[in-house]
JSON list of C-alpha atoms and ligand atoms in Angstrom, two decimals:
[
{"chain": "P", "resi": 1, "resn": "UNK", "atom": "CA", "xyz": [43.06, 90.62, 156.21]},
{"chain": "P", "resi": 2, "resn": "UNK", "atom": "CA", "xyz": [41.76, 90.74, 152.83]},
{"chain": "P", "resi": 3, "resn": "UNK", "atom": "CA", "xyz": [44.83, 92.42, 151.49]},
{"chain": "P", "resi": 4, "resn": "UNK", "atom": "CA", "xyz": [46.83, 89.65, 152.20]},
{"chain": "P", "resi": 5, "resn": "UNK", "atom": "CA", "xyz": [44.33, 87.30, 150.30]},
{"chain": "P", "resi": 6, "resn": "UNK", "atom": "CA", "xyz": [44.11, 89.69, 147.41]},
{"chain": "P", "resi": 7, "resn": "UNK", "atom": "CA", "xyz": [47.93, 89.46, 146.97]},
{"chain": "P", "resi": 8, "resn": "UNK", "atom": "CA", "xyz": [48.22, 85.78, 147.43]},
{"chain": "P", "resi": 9, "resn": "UNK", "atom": "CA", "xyz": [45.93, 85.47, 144.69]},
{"chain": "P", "resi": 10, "resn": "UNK", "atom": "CA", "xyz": [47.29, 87.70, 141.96]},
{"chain": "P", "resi": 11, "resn": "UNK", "atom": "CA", "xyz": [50.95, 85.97, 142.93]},
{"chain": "P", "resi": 12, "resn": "UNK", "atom": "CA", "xyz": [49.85, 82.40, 142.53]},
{"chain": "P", "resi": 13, "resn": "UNK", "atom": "CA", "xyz": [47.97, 83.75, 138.78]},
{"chain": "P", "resi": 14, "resn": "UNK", "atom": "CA", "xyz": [51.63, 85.27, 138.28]},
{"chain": "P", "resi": 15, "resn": "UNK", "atom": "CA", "xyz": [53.38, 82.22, 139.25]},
{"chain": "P", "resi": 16, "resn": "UNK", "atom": "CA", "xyz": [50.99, 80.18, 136.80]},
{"chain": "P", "resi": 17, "resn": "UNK", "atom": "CA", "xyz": [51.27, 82.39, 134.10]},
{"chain": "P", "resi": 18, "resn": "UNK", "atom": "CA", "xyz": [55.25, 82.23, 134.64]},
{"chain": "P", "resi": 19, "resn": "UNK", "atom": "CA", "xyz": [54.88, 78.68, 134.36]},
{"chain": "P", "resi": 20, "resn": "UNK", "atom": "CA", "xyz": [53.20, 78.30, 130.91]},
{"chain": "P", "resi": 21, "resn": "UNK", "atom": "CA", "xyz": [55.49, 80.55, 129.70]},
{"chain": "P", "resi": 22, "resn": "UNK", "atom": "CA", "xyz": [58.75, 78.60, 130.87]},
{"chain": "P", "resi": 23, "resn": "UNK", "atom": "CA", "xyz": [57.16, 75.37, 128.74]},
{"chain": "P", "resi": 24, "resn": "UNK", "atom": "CA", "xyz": [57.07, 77.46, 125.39]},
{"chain": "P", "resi": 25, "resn": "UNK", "atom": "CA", "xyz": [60.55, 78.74, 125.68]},
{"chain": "P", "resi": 26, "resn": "UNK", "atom": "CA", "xyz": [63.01, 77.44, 122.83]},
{"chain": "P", "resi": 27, "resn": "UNK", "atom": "CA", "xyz": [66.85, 78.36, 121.96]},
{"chain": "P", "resi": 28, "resn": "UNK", "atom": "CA", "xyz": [67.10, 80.00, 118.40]},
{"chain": "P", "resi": 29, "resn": "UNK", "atom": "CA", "xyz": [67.97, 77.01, 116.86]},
{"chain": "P", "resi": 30, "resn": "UNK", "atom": "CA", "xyz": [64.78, 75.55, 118.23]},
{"chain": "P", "resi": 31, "resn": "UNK", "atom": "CA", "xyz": [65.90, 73.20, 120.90]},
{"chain": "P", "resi": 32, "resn": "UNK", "atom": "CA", "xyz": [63.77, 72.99, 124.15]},
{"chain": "P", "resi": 33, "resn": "UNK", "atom": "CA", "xyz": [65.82, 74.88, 126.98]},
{"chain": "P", "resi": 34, "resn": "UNK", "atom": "CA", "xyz": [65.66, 71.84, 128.90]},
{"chain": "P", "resi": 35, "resn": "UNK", "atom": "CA", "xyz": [67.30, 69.61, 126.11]},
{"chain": "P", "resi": 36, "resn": "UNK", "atom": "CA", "xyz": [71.01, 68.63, 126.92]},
{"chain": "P", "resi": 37, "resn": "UNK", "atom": "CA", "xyz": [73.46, 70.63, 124.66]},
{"chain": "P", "resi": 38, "resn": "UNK", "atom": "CA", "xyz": [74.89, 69.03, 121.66]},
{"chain": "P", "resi": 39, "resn": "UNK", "atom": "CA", "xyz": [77.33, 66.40, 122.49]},
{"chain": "P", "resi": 40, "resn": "UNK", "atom": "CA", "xyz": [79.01, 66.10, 119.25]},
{"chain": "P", "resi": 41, "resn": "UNK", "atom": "CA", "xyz": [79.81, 69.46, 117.52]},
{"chain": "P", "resi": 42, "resn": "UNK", "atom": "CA", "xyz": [79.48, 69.54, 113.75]},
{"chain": "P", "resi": 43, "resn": "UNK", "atom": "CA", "xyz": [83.31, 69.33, 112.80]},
{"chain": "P", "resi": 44, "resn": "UNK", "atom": "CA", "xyz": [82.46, 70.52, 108.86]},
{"chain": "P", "resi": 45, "resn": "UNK", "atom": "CA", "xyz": [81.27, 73.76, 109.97]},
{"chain": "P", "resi": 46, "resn": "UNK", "atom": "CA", "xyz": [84.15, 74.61, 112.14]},
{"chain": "P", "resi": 47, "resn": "UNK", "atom": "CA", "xyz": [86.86, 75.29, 109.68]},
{"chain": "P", "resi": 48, "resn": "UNK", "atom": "CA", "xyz": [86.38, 78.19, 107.39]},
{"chain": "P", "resi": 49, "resn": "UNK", "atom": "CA", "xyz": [89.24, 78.20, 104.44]},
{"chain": "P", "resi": 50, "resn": "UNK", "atom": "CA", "xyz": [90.77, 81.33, 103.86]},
{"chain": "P", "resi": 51, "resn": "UNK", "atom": "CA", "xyz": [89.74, 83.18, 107.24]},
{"chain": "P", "resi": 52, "resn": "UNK", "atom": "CA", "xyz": [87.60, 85.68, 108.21]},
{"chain": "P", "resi": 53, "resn": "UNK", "atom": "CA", "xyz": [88.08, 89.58, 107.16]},
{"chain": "P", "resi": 54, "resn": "UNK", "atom": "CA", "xyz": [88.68, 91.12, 109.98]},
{"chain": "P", "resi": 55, "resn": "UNK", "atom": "CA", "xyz": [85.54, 93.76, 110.63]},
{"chain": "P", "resi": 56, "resn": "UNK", "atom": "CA", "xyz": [87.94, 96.81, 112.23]},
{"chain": "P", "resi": 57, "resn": "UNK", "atom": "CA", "xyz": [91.11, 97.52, 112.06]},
{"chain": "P", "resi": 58, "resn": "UNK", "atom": "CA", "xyz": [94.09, 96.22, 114.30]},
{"chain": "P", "resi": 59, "resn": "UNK", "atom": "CA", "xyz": [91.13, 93.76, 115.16]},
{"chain": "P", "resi": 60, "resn": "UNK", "atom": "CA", "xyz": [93.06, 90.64, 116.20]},
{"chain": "P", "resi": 61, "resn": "UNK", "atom": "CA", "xyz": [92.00, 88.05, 113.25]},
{"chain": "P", "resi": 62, "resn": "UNK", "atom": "CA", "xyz": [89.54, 85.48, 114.29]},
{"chain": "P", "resi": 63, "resn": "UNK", "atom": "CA", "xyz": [91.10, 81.77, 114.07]},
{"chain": "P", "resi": 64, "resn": "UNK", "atom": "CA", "xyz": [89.17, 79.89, 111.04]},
{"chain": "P", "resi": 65, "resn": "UNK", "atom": "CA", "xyz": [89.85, 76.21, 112.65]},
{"chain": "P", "resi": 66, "resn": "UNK", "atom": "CA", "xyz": [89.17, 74.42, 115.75]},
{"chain": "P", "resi": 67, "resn": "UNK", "atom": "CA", "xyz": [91.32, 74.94, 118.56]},
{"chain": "P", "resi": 68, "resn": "UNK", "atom": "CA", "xyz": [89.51, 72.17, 121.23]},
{"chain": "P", "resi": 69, "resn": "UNK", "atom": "CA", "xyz": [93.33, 70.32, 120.57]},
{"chain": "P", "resi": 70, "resn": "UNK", "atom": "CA", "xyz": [95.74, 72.90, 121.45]},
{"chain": "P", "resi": 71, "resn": "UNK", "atom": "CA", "xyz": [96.27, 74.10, 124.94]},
{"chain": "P", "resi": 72, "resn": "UNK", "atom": "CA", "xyz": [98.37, 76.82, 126.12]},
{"chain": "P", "resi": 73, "resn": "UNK", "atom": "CA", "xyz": [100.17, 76.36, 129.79]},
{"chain": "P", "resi": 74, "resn": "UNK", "atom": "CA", "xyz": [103.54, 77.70, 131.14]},
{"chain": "P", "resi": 75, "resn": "UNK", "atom": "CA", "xyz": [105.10, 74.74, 129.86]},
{"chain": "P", "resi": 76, "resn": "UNK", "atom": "CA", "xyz": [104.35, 74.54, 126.07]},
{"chain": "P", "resi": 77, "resn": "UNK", "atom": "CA", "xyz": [102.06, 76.56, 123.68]},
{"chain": "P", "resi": 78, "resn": "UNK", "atom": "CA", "xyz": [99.89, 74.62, 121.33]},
{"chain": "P", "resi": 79, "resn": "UNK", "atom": "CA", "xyz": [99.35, 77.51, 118.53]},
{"chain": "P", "resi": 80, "resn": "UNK", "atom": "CA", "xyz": [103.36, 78.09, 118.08]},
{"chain": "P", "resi": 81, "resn": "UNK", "atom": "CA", "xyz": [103.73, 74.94, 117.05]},
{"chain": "P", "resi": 82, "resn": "UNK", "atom": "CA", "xyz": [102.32, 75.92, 113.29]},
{"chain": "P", "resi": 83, "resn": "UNK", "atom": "CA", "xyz": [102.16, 79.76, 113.95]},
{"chain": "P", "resi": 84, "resn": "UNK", "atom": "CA", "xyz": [105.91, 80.23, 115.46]},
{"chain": "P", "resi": 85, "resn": "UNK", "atom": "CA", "xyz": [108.97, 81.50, 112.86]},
{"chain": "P", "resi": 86, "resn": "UNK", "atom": "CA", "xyz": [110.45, 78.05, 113.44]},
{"chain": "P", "resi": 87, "resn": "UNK", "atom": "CA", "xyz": [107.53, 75.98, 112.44]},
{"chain": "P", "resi": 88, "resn": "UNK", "atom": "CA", "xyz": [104.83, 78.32, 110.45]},
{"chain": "P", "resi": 89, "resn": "UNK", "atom": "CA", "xyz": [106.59, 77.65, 106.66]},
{"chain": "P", "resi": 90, "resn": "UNK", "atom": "CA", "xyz": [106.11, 73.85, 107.36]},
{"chain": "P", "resi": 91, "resn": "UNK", "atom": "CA", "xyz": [102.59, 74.21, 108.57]},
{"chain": "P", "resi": 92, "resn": "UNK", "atom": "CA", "xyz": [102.12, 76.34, 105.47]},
{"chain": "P", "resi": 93, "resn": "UNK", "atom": "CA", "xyz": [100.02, 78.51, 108.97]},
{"chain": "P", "resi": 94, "resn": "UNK", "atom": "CA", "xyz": [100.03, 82.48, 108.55]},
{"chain": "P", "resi": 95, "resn": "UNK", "atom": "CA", "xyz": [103.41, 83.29, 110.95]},
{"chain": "P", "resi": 96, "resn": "UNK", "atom": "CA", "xyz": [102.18, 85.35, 113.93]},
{"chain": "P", "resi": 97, "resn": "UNK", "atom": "CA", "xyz": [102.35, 89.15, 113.80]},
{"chain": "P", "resi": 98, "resn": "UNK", "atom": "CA", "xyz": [105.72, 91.17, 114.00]},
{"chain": "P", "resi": 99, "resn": "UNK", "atom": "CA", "xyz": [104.16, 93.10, 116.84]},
{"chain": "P", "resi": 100, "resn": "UNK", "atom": "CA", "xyz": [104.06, 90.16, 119.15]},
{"chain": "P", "resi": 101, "resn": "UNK", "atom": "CA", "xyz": [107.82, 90.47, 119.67]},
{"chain": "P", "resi": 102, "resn": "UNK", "atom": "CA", "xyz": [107.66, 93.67, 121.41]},
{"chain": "P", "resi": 103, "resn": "UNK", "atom": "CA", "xyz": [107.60, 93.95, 125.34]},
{"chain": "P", "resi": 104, "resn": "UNK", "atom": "CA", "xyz": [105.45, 96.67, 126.94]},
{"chain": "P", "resi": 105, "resn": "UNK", "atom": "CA", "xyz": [108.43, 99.08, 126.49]},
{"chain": "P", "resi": 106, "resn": "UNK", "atom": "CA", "xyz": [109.15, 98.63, 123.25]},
{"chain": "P", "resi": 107, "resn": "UNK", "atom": "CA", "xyz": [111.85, 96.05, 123.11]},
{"chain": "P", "resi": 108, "resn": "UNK", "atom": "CA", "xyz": [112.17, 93.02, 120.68]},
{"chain": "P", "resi": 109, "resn": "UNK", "atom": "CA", "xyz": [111.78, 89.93, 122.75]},
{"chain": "P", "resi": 110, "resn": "UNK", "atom": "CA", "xyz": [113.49, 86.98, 121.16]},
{"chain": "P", "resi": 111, "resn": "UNK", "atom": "CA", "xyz": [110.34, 84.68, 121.14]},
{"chain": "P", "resi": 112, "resn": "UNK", "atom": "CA", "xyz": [106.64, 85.80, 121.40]},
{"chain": "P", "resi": 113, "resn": "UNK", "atom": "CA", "xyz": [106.45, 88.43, 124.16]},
{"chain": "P", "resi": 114, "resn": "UNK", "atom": "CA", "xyz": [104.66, 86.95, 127.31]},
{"chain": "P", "resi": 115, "resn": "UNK", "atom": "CA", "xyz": [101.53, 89.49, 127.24]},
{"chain": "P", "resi": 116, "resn": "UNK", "atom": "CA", "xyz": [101.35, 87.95, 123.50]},
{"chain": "P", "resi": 117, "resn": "UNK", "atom": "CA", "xyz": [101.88, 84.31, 124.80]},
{"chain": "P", "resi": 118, "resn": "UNK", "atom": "CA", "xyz": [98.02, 83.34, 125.66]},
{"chain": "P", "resi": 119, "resn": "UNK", "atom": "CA", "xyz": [96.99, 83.52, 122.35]},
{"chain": "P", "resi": 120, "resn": "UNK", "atom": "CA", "xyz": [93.22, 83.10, 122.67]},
{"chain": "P", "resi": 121, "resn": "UNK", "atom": "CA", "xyz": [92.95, 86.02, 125.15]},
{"chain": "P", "resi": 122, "resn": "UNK", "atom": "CA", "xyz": [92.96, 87.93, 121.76]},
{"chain": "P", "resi": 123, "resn": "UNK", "atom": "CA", "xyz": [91.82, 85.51, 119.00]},
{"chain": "P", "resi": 124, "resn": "UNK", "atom": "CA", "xyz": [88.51, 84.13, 119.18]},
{"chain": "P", "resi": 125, "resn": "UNK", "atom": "CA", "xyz": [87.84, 80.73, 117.30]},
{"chain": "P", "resi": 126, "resn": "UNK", "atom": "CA", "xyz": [84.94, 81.03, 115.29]},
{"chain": "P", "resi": 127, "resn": "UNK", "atom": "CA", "xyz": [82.52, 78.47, 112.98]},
{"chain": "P", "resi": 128, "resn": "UNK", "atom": "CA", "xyz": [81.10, 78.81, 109.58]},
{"chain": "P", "resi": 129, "resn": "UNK", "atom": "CA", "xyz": [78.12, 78.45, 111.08]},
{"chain": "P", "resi": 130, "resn": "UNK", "atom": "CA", "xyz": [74.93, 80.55, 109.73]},
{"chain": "P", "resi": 131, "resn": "UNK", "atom": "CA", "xyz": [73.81, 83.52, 112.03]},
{"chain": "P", "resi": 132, "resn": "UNK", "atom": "CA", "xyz": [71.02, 82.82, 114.14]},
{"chain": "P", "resi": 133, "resn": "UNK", "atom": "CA", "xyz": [70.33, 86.38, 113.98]},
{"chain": "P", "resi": 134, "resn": "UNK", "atom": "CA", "xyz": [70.81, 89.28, 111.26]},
{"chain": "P", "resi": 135, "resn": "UNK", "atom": "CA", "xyz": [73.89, 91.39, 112.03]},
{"chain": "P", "resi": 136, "resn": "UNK", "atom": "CA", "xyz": [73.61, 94.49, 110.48]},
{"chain": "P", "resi": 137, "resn": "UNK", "atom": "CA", "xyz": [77.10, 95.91, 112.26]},
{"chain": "P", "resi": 138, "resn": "UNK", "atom": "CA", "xyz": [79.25, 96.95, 108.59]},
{"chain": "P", "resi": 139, "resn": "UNK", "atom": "CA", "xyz": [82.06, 96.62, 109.60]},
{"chain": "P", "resi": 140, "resn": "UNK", "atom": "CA", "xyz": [85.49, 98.39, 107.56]},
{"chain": "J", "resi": 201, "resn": "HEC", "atom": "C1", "xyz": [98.16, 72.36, 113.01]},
{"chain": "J", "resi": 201, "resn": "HEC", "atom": "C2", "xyz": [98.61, 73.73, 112.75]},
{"chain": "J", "resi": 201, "resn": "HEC", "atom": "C3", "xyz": [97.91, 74.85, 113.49]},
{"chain": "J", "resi": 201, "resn": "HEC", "atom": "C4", "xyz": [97.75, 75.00, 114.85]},
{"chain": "J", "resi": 201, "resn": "HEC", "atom": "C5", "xyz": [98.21, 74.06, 115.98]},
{"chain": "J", "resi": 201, "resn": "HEC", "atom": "C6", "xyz": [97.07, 76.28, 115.05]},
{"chain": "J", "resi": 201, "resn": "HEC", "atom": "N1", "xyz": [96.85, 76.87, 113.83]},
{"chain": "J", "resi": 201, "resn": "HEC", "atom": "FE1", "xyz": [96.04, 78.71, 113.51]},
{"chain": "J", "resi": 201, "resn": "HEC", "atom": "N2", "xyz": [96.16, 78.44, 111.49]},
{"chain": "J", "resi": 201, "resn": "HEC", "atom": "C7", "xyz": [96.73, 77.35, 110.86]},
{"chain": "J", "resi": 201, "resn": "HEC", "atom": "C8", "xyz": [96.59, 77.51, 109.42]},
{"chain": "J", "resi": 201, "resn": "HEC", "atom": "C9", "xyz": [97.09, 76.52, 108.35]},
{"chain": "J", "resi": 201, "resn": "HEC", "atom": "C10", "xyz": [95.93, 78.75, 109.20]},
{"chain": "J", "resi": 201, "resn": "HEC", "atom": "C11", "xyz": [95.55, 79.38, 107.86]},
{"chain": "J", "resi": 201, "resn": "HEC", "atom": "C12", "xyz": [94.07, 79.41, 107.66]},
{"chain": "J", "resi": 201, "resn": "HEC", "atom": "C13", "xyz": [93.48, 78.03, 107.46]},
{"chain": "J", "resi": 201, "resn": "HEC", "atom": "O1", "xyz": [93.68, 77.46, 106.39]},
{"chain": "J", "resi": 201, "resn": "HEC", "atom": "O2", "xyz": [92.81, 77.51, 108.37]},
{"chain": "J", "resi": 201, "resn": "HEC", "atom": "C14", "xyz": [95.66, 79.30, 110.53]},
{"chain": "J", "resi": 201, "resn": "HEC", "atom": "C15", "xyz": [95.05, 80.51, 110.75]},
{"chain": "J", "resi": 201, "resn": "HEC", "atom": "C16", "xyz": [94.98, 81.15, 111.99]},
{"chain": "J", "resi": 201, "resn": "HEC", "atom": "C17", "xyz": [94.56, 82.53, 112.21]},
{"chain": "J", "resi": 201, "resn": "HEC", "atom": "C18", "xyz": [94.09, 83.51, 111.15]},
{"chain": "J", "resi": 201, "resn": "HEC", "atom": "C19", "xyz": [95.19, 84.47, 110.80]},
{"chain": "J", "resi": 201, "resn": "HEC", "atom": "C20", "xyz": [94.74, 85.51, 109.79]},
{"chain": "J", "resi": 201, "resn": "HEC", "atom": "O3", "xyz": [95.60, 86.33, 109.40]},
{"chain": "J", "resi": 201, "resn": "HEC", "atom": "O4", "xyz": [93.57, 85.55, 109.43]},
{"chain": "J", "resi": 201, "resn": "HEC", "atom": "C21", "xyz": [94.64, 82.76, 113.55]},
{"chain": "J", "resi": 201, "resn": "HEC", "atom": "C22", "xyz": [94.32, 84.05, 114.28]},
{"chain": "J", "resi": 201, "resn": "HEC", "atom": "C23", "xyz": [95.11, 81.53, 114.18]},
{"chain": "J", "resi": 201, "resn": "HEC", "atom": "N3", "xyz": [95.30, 80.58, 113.21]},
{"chain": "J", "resi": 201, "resn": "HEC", "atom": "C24", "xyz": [95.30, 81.39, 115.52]},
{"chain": "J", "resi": 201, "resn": "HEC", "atom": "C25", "xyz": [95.61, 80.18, 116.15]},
{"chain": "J", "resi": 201, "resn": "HEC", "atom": "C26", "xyz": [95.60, 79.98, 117.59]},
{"chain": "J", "resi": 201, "resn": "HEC", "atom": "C27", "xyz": [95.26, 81.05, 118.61]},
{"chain": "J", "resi": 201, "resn": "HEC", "atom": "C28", "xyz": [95.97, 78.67, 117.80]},
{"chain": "J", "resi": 201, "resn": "HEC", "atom": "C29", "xyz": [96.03, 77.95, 119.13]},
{"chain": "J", "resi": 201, "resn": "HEC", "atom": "C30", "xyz": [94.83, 77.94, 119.93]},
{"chain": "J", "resi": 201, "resn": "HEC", "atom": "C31", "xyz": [96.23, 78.07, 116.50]},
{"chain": "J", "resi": 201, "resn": "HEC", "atom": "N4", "xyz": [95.99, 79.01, 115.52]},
{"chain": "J", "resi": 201, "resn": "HEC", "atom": "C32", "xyz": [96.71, 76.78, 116.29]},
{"chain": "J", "resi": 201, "resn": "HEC", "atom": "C33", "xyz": [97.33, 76.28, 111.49]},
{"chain": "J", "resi": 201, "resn": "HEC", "atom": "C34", "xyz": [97.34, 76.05, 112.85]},
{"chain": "J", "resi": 202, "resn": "HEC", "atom": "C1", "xyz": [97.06, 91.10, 123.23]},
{"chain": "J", "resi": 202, "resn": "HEC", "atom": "C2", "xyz": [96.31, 90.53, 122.10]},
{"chain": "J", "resi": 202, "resn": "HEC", "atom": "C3", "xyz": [96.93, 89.42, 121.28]},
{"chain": "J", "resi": 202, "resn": "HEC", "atom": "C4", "xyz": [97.52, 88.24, 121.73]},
{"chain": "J", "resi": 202, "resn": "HEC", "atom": "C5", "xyz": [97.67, 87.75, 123.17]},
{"chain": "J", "resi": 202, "resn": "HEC", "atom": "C6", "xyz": [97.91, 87.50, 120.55]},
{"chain": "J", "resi": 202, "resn": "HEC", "atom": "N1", "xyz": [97.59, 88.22, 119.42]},
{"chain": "J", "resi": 202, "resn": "HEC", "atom": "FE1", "xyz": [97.89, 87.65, 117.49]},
{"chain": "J", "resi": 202, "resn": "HEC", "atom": "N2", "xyz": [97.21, 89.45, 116.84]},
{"chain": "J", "resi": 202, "resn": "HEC", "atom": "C7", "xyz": [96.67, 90.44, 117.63]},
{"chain": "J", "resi": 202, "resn": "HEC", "atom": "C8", "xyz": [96.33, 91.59, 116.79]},
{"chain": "J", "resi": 202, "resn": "HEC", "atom": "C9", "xyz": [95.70, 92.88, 117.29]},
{"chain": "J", "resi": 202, "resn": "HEC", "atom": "C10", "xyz": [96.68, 91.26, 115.45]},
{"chain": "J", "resi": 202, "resn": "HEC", "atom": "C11", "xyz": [96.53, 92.10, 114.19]},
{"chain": "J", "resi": 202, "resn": "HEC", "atom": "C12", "xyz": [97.39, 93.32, 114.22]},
{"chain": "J", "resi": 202, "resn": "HEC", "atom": "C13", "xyz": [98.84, 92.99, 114.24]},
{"chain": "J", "resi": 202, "resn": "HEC", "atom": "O1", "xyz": [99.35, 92.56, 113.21]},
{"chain": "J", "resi": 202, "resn": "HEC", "atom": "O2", "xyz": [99.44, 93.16, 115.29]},
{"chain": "J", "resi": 202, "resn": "HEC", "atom": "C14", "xyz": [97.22, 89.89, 115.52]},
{"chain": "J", "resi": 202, "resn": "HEC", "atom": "C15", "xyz": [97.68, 89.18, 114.43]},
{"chain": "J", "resi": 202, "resn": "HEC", "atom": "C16", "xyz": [97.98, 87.82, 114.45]},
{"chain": "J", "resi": 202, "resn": "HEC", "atom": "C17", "xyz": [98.20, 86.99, 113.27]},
{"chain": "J", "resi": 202, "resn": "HEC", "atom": "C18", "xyz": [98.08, 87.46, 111.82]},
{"chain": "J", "resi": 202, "resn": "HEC", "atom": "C19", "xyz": [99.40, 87.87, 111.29]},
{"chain": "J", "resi": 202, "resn": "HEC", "atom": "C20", "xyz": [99.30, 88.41, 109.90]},
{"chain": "J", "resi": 202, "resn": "HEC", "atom": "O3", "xyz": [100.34, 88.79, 109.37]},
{"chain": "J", "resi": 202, "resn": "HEC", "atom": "O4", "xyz": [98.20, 88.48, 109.33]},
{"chain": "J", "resi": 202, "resn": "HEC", "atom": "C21", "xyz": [98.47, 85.72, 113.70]},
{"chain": "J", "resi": 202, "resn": "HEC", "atom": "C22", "xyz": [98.73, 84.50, 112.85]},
{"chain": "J", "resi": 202, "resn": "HEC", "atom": "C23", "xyz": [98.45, 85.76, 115.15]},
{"chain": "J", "resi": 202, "resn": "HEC", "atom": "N3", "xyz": [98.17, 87.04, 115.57]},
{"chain": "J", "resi": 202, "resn": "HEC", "atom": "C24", "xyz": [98.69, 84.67, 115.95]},
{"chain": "J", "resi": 202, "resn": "HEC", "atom": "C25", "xyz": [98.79, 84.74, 117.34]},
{"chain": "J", "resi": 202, "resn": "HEC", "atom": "C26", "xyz": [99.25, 83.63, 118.17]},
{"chain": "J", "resi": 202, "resn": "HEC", "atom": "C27", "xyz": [99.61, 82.24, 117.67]},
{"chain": "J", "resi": 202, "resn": "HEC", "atom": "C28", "xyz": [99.24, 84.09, 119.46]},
{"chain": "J", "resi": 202, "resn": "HEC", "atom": "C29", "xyz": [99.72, 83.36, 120.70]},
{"chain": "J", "resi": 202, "resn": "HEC", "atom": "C30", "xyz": [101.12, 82.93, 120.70]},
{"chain": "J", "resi": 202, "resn": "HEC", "atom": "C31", "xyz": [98.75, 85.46, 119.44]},
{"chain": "J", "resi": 202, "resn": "HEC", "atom": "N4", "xyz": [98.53, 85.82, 118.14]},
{"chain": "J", "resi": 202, "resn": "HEC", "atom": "C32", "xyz": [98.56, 86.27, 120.56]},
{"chain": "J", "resi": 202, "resn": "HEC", "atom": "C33", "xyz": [96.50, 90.39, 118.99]},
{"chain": "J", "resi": 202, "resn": "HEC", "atom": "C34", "xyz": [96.98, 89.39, 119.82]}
]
């Protein structure tokens, strides 16, 4: 019977201790984990002129602006409309890559190949926001 009691014990300290813990925790930018997120996202920082480098090669480039606009469905694909041959010179948008007119067997498709059509399967939007923590990865 006393085992029991003994175990009880040392759980509810554990609990406790648990507890206090869970009221200290922050994010890394200092936030309370029980704050809401940030509703409004800090437009400025999103955009980052002139691009990223990318860090190894045939890495597909990160996008330097905001994407929450564009959507991609089987109907119509938000990103060719600056990044397509048709429309990139007018958008004054980098045209996308040659090798996205190639089909799985090496044939030229006449517009962007379908495994090339969902564009942010590949390309990751990113922010100019400052790292929250050192990245010592070097890169090319
Ligand atoms: C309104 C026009 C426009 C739309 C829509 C657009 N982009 Fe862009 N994109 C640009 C421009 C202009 C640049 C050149 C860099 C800059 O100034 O932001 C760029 C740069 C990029 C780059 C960097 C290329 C490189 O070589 O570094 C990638 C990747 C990219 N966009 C992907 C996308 C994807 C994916 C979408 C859809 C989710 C998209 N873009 C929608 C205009 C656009
Ligand atoms: C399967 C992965 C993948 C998909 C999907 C994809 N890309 Fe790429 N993209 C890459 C890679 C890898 C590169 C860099 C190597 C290269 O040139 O092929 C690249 C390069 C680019 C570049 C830079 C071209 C240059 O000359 O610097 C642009 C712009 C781009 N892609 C736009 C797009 C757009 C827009 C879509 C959607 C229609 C898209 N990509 C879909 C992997 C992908």
């Amino acid at each position: 019977m006393k085992r029991p009691i003994a175990t009880l014990l040392a759980g509810a300290a554990l609990l406790a201790a648990n507890l206090c813990a869970a009221e200290e925790l922050s994010s890394l930018r200092g936030h309370a984990v029980t704050d809401d997120s940030d509703a409004v996202i800090n437009r400025p920082t999103l955009a980052v002129p002139g691009g990223f480098d990318v860090a190894w090669e045939e890495q597909p480039p990160m996008i330097p602006h905001p994407i929450d606009k564009y959507s991609i469905d089987l109907r119509q694909n938000g990103c060719l409309k600056c990044h397509s041959p048709a429309t990139y010179e007018a958008n004054r948008a980098p045209v996308v890559a040659e090798s996205h007119f190639f089909d799985r067997d090496g044939q030229r498709t006449e517009s962007v190949a379908p495994r090339r059509y969902f564009c942010t399967q590949c390309h990751a939007a990113q922010a100019g926001a400052m790292p929250l923590v050192e990245n010592i990865f070097p890169g090319r």
